[in-house]
PDB file of C-alpha atoms in Angstrom:
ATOM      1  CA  UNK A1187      -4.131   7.359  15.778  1.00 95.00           C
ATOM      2  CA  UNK A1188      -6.649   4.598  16.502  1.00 98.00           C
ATOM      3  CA  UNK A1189      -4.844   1.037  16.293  1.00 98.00           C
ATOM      4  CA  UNK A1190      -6.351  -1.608  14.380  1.00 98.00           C
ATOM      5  CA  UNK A1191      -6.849  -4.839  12.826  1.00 98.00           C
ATOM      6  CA  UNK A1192      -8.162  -6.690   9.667  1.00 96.00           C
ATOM      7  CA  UNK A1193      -9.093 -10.037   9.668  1.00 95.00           C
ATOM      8  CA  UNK A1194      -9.616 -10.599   5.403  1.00 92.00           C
ATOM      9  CA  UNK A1195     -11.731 -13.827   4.066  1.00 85.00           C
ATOM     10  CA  UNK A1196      -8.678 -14.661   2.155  1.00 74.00           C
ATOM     11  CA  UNK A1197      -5.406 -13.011   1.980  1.00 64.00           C
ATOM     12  CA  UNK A1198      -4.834 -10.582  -1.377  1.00 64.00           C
ATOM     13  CA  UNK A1199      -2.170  -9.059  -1.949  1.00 60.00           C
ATOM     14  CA  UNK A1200      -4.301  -6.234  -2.963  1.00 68.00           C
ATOM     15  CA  UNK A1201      -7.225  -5.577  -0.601  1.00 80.00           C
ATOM     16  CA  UNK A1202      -9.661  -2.162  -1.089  1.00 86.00           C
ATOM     17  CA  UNK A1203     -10.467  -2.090   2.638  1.00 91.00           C
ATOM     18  CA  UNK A1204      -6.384  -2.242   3.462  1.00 91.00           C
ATOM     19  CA  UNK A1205      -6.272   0.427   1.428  1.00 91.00           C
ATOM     20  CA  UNK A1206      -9.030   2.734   2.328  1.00 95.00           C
ATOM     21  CA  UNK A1207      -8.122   1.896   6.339  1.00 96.00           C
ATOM     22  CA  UNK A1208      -4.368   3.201   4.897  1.00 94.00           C
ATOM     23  CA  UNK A1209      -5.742   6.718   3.475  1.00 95.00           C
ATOM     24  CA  UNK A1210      -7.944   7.243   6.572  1.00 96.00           C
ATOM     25  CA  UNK A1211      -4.661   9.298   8.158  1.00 94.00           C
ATOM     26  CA  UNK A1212      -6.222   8.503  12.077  1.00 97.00           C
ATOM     27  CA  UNK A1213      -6.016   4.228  12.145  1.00 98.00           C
ATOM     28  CA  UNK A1214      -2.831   2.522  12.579  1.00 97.00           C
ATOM     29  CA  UNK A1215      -3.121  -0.721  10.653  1.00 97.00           C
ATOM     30  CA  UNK A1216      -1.172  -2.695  13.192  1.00 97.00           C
ATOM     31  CA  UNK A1217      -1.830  -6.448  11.690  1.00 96.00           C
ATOM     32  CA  UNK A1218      -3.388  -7.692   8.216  1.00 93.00           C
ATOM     33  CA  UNK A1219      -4.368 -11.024   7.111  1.00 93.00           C
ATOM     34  CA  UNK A1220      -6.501 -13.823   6.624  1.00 92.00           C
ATOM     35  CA  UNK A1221      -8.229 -16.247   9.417  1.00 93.00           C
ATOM     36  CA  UNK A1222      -5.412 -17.873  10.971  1.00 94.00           C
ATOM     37  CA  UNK A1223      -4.215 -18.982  14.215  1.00 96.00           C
ATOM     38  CA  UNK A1224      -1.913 -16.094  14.399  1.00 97.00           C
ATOM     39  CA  UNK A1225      -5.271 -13.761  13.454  1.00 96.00           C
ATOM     40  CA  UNK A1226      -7.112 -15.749  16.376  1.00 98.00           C
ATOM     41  CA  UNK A1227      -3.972 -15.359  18.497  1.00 98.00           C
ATOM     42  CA  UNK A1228      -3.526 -11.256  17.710  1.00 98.00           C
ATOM     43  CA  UNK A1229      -6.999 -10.954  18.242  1.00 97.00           C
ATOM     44  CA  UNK A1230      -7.142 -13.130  22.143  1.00 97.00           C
ATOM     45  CA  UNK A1231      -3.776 -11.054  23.229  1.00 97.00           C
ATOM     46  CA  UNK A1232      -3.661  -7.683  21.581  1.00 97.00           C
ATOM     47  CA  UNK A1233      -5.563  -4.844  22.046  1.00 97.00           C
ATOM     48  CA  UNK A1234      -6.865  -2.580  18.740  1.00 98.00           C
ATOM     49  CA  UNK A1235      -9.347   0.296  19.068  1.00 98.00           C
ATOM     50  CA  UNK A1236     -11.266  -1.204  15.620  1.00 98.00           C
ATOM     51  CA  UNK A1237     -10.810  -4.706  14.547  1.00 98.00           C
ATOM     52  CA  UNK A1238     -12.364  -5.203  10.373  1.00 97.00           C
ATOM     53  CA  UNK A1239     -13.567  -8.266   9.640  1.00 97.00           C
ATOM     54  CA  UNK A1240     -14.750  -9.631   6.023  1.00 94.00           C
ATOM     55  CA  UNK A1241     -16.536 -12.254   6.616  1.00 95.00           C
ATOM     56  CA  UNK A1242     -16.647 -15.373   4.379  1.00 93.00           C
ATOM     57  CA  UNK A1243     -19.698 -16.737   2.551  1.00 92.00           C
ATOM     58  CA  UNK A1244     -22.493 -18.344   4.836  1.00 91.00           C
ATOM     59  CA  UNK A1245     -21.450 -21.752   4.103  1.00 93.00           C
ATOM     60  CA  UNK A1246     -17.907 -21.323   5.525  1.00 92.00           C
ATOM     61  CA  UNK A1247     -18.048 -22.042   9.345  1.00 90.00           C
ATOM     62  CA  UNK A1248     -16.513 -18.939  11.391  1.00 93.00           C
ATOM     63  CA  UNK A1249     -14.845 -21.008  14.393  1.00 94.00           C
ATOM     64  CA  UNK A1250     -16.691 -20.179  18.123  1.00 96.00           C
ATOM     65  CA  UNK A1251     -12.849 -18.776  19.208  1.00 96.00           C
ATOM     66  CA  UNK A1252     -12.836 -15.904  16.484  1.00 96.00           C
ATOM     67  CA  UNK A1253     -16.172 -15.535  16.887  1.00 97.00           C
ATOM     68  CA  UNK A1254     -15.662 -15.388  20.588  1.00 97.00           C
ATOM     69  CA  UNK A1255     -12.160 -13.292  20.001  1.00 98.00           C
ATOM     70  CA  UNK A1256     -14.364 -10.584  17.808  1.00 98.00           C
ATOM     71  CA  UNK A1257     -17.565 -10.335  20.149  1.00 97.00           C
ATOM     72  CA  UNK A1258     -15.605  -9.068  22.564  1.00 97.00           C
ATOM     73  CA  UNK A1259     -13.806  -6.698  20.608  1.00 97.00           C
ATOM     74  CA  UNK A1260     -14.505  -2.293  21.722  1.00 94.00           C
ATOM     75  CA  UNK A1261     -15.551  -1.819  18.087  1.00 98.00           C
ATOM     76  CA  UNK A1262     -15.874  -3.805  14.788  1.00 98.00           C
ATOM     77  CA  UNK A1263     -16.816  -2.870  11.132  1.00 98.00           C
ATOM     78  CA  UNK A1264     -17.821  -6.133   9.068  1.00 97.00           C
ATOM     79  CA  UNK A1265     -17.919  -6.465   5.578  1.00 96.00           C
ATOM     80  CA  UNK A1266     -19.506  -9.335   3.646  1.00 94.00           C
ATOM     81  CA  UNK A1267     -20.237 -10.050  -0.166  1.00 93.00           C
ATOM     82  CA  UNK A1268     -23.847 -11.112   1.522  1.00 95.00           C
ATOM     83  CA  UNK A1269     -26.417  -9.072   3.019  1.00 96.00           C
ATOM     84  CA  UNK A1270     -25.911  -8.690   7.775  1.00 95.00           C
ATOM     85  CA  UNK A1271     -29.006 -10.344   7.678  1.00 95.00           C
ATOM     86  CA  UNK A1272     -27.682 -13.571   6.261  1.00 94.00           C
ATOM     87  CA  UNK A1273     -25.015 -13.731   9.407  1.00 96.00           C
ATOM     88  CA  UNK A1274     -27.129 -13.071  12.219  1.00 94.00           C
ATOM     89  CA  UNK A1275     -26.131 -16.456  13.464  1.00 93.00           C
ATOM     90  CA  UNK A1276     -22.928 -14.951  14.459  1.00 96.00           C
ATOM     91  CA  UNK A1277     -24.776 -12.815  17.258  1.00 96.00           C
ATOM     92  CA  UNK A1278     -21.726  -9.781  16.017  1.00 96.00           C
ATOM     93  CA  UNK A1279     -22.638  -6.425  16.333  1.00 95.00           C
ATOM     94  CA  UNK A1280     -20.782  -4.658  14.501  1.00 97.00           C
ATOM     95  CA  UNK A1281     -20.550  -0.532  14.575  1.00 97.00           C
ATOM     96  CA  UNK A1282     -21.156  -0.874  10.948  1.00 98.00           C
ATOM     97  CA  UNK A1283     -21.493  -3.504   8.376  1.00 98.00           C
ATOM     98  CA  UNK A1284     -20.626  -2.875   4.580  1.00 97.00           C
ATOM     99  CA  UNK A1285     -22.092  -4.896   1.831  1.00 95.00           C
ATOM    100  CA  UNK A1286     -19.340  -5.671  -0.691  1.00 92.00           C
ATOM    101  CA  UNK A1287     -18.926  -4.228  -2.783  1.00 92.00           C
ATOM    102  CA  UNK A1288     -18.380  -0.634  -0.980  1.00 94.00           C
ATOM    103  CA  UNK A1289     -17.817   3.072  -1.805  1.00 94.00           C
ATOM    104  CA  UNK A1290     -15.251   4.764  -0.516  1.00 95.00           C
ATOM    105  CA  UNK A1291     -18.084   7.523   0.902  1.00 96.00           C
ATOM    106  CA  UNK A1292     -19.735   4.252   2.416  1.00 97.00           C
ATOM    107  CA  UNK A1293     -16.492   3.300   4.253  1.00 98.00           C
ATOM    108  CA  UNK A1294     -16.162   6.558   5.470  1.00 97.00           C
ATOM    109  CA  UNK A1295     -19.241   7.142   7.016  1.00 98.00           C
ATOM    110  CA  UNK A1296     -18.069   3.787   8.952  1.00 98.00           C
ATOM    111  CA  UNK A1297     -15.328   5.399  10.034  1.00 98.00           C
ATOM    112  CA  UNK A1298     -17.275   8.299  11.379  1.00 97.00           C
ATOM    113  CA  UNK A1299     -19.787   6.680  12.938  1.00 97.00           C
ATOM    114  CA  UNK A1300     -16.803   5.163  15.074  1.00 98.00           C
ATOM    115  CA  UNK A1301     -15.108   8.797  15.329  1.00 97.00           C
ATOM    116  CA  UNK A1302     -18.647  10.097  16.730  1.00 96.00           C
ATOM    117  CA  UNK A1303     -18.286   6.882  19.261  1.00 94.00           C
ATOM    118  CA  UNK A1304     -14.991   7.325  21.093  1.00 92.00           C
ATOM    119  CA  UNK A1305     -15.552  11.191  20.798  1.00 81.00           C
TER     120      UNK A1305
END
């Protein structure tokens, strides 16, 4: 099992990605929740194989330390309601970047593409 993270725009008490990451049977979903301090903090001291991150509209300022915290995360999948293009600013690169809203064929080919990686 691959250990990971989601960092949500907002916290719902029903998220799709939570889900999907859930049914995937190989990640451990080892934290959940919206940008926070304690995200920030889980991200700067823990250690995941995949960290998700839904990033919030363009006009909502990611702070440098998450952005620092998910640059230098081993792998990241983003999602976004906007097109990647739109968030280049952010220099991420993520392993693969889902435009919301998402199949669940789309999210797994995300999840491949990182399978394919650590293989």
């Amino acid at each position: 099992m691959y250990r990971c993270l989601l960092i949500n725009r907002w916290w719902q008490a029903d998220n799709p990605l939570e889900r999907y990451i859930l049914r995937t049977g190989c990640l451990d979903l080892a934290w959940a929740g919206a940008y926070s301090d304690e995200a920030l903090h889980k991200l700067q001291t823990d250690v995941y194989d995949l960290v998700f991150v839904s990033l919030p509209a363009p006009e909502y300022v990611i702070p440098e330390p998450f952005l620092l915290a998910l640059r230098s995360q081993p792998a990241l999948i983003a999602t976004a309601l906007y097109p990647e293009s739109v968030f280049d600013s952010y220099y991420l690169r993520p392993l693969s970047f889902l435009e919301e809203p998402f199949s669940p064929g789309q999210f797994e080919q995300a999840i491949n593409k990182y399978l394919l990686q650590v293989k």
